[in-house]
mmCIF file of C-alpha atoms in Angstrom:
data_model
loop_
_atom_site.group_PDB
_atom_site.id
_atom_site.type_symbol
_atom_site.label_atom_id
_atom_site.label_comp_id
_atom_site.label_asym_id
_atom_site.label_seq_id
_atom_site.Cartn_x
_atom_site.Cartn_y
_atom_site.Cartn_z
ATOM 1 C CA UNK M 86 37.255 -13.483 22.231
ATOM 2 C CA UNK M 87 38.304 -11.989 19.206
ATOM 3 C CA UNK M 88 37.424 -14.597 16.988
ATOM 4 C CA UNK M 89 33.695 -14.362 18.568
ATOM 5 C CA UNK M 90 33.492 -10.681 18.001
ATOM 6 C CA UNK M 91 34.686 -11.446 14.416
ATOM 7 C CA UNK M 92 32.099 -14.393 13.772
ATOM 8 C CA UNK M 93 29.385 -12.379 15.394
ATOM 9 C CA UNK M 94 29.899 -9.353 13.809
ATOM 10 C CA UNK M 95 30.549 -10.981 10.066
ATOM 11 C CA UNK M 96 26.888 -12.843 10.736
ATOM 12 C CA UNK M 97 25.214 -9.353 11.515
ATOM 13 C CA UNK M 98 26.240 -8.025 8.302
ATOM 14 C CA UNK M 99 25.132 -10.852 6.208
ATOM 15 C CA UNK M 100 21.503 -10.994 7.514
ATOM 16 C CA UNK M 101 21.616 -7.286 6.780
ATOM 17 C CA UNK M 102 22.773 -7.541 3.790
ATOM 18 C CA UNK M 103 20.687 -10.437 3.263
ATOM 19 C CA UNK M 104 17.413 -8.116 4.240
ATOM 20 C CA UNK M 105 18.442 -5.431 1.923
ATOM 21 C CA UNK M 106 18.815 -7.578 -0.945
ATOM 22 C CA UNK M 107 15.262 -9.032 -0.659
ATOM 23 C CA UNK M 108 14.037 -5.270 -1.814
ATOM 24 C CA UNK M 109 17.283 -4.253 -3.921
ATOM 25 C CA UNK M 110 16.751 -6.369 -6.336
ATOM 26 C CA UNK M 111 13.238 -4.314 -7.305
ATOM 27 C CA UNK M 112 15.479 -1.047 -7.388
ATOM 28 C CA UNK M 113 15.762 -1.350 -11.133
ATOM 29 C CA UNK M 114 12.583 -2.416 -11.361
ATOM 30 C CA UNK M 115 11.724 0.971 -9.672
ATOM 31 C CA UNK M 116 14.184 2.811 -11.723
ATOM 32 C CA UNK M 117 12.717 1.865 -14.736
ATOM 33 C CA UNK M 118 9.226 2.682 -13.406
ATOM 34 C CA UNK M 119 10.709 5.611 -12.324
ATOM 35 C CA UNK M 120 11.716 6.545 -16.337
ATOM 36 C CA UNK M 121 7.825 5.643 -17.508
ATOM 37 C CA UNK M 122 7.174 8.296 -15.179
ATOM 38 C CA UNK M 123 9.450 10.883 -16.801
ATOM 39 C CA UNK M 124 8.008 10.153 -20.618
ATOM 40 C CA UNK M 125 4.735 10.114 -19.169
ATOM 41 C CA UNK M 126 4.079 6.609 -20.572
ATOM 42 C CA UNK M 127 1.351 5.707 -17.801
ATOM 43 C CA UNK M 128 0.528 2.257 -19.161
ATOM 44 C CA UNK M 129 3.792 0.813 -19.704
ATOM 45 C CA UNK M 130 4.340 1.766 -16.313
ATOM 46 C CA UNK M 131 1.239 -0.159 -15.271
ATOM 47 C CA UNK M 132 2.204 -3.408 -17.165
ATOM 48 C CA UNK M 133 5.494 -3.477 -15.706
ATOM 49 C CA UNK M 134 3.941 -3.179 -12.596
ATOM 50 C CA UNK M 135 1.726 -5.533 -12.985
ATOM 51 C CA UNK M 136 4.787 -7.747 -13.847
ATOM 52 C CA UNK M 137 6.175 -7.046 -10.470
ATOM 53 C CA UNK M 138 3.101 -7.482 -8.812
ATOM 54 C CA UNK M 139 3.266 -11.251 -9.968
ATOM 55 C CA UNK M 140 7.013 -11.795 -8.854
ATOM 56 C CA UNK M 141 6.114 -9.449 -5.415
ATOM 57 C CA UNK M 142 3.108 -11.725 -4.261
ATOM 58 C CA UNK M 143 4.898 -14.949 -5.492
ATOM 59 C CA UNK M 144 7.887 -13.741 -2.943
ATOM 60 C CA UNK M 145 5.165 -13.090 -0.154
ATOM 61 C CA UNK M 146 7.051 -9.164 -0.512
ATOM 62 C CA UNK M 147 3.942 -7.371 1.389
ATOM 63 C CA UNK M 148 5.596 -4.021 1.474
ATOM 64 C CA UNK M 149 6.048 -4.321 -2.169
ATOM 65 C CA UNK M 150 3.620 -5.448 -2.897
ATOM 66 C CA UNK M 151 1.752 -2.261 -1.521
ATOM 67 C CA UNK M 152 4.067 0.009 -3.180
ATOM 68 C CA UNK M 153 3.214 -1.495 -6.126
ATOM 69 C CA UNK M 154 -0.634 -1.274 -5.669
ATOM 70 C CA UNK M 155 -0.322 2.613 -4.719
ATOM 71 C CA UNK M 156 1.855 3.590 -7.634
ATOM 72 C CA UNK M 157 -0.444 1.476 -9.644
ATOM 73 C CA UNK M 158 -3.335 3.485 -8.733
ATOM 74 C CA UNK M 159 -1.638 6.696 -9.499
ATOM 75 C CA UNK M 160 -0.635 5.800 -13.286
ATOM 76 C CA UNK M 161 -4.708 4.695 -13.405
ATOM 77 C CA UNK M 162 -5.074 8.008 -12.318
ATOM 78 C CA UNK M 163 -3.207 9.681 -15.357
ATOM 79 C CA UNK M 164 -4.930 7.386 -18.003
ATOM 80 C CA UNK M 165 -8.777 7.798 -16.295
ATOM 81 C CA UNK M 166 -8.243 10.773 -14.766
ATOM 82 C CA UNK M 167 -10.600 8.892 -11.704
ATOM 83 C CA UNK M 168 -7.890 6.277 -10.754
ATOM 84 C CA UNK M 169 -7.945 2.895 -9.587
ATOM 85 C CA UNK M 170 -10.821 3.100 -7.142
ATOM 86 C CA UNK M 171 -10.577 -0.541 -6.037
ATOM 87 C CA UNK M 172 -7.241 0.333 -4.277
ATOM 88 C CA UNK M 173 -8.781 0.109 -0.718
ATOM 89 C CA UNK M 174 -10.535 -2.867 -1.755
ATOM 90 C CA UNK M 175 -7.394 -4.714 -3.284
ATOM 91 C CA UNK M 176 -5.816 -3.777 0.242
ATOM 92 C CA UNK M 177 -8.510 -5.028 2.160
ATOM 93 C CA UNK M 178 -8.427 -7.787 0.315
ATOM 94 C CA UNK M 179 -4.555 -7.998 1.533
ATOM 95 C CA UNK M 180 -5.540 -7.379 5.180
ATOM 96 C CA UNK M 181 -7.473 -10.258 5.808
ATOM 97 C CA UNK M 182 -4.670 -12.582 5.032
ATOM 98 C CA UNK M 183 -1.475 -10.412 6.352
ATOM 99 C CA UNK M 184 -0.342 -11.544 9.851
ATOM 100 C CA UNK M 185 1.990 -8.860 10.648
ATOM 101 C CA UNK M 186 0.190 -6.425 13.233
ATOM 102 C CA UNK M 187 2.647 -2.949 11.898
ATOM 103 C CA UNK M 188 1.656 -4.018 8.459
ATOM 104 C CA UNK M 189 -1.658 -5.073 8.897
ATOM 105 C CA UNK M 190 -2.438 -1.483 10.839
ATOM 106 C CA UNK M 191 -0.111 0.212 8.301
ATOM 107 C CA UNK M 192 -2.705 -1.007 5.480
ATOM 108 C CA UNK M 193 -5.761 0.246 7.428
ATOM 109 C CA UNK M 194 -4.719 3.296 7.583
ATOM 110 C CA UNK M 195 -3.416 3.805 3.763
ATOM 111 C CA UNK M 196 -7.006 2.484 2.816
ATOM 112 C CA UNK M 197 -8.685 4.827 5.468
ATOM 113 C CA UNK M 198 -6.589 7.906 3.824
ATOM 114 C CA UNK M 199 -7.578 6.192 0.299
ATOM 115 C CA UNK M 200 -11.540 6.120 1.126
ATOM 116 C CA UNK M 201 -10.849 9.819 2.796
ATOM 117 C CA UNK M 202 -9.445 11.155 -0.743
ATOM 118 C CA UNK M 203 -12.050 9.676 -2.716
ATOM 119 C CA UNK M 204 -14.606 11.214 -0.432
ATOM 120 C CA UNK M 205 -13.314 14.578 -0.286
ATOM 121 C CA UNK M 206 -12.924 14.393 -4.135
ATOM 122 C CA UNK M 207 -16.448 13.618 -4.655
ATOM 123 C CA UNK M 208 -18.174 14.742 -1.910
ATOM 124 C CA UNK M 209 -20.245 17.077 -3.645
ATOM 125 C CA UNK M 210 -21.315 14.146 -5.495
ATOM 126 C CA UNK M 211 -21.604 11.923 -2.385
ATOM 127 C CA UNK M 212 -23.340 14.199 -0.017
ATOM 128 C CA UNK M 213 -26.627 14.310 -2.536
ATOM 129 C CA UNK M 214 -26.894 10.552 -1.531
ATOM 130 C CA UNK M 215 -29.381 8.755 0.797
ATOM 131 C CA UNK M 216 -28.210 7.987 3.924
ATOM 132 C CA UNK M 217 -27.940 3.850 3.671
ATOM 133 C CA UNK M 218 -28.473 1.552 7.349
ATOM 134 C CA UNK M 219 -28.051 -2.142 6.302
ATOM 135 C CA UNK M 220 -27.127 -1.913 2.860
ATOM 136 C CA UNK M 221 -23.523 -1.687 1.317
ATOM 137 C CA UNK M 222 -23.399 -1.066 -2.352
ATOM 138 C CA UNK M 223 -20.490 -3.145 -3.817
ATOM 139 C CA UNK M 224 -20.154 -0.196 -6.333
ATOM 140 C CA UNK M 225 -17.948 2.617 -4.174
ATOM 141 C CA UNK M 226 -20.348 5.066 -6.657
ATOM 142 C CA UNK M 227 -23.659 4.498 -4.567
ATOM 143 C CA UNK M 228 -21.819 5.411 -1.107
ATOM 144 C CA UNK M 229 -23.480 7.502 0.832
ATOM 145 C CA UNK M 230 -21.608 10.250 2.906
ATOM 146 C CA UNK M 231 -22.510 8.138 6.316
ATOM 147 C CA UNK M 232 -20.695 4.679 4.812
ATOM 148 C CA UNK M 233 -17.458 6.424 4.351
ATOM 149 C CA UNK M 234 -17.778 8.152 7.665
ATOM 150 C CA UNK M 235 -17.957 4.347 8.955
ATOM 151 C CA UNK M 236 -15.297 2.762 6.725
ATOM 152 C CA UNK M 237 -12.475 5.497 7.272
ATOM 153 C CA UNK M 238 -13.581 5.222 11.232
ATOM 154 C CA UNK M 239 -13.238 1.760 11.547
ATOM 155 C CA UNK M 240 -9.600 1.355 9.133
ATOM 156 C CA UNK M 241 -8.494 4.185 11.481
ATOM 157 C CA UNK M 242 -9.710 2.248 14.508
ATOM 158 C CA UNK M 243 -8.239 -0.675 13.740
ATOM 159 C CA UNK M 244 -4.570 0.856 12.010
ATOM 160 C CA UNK M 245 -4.216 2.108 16.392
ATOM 161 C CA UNK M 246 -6.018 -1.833 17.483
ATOM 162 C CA UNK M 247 -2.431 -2.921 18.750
ATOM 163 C CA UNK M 248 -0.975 -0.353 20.368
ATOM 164 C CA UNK M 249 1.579 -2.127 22.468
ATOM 165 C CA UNK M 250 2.734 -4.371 19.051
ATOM 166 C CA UNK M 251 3.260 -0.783 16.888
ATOM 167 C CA UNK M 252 5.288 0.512 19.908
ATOM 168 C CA UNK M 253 8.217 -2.401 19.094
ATOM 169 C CA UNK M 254 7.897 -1.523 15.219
ATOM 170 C CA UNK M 255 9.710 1.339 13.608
ATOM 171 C CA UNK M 256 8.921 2.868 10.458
ATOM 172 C CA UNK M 257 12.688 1.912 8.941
ATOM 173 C CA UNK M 258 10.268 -1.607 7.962
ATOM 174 C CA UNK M 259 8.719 0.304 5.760
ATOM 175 C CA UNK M 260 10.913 2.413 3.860
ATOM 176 C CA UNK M 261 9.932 0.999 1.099
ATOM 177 C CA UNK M 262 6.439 2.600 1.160
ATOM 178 C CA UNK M 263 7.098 5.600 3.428
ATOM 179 C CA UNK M 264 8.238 9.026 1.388
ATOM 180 C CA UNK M 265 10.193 10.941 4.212
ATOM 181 C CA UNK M 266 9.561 14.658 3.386
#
C-alpha cells in the first residue's frame, strides 16, 4: 500500500513539476524584459519579445504567447505613443485556430476590453463618424462608434458562449496572463 502511495504521489509531483517547467523556463526571459522596462529601453524589449514570440508559437505556448502580444503592445505604446492597434486583430487571428474553450473565451474578452480602450481613447474622434451598415473598414481608423458597439458585444458574447466548460476551468491556467491585484 505504501509503495502505491509512494509511486502515486512521486508521479503527481513530476507532472507538476513537469507543467511548471513548460512556463519557467520564460521566467528569465521575463526577467530580462522586466529590466528593459526599468531603463525604459522600449524596443529592445520589443525585439526580445519578438524573439519569444517565435520560440512561444513554435511550442504551441498560447498563454504565452498572449502575454507576449499584450506586453508587446504596451512597449508600442511607449515608442508611438498610439500602441499596437492590431492587438485585437493578432488575437483574433489566434482565436480562430485555439481549441481550448477557457482560452478561446479568455481571448474574446481581452480583445473586447482592447477594442473598449481604444474606443474610449478616441471616442471623441470616433463619435464624429458615419454610422456604417454593411461595410467594415479594415483600417480600425474609419470605425464608426456603432462597429465597436458590435465588436466589443459580440467578443463579450462569445468570452460567456460556454458557460458550463468555464465553470470546470480556474483562473490558476492562466497565471501567466492574469495580474492578481
Amino acid at each position: 500500500m505504501r509503495k502505491y502511495l509512494f509511486i502515486t504521489l512521486f508521479l503527481s509531483l513530476g507532472l507538476g513539476m513537469i507543467a511548471q517547467t513548460s512556463n519557467n523556463k520564460y521566467e528569465k526571459d521575463w526577467e530580462q524584459i522586466e529590466q528593459y522596462k526599468e531603463l525604459a529601453n522600449p524596443q529592445s524589449a520589443i525585439n526580445a519579445l519578438d524573439e519569444m514570440l517565435e520560440r512561444a508559437v513554435a511550442e504551441e505556448n498560447s498563454t504565452q504567447v498572449i502575454k507576449i502580444y499584450i506586453n508587446r503592445a504596451k512597449f508600442k505604446k511607449d515608442i508611438f505613443r498610439e500602441g499596437d492597434t492590431d492587438l485585437a486583430f493578432k488575437l483574433e487571428e489566434m482565436c480562430v485556430t485555439e481549441q481550448n474553450a477557457a482560452l478561446k473565451a479568455l481571448l474574446h474578452s481581452i480583445i473586447a476590453e482592447d477594442y473598449a480602450a481604444y474606443y474610449k481613447r478616441h471616442h471623441w474622434k470616433i463619435s464624429q463618424r458615419s454610422a456604417l451598415l454593411d461595410v467594415v473598414p479594415e483600417d480600425i481608423e474609419e470605425w464608426p462608434t456603432n462597429l465597436f458597439i458590435t465588436k466589443i458585444t459580440e467578443h463579450l458574447e462569445q468570452s460567456i458562449q460556454e458557460i458550463e466548460v468555464l465553470k470546470k476551468h480556474t483562473t490558476k491556467e492562466f497565471d501567466d496572463i492574469i495580474l492578481l491585484g
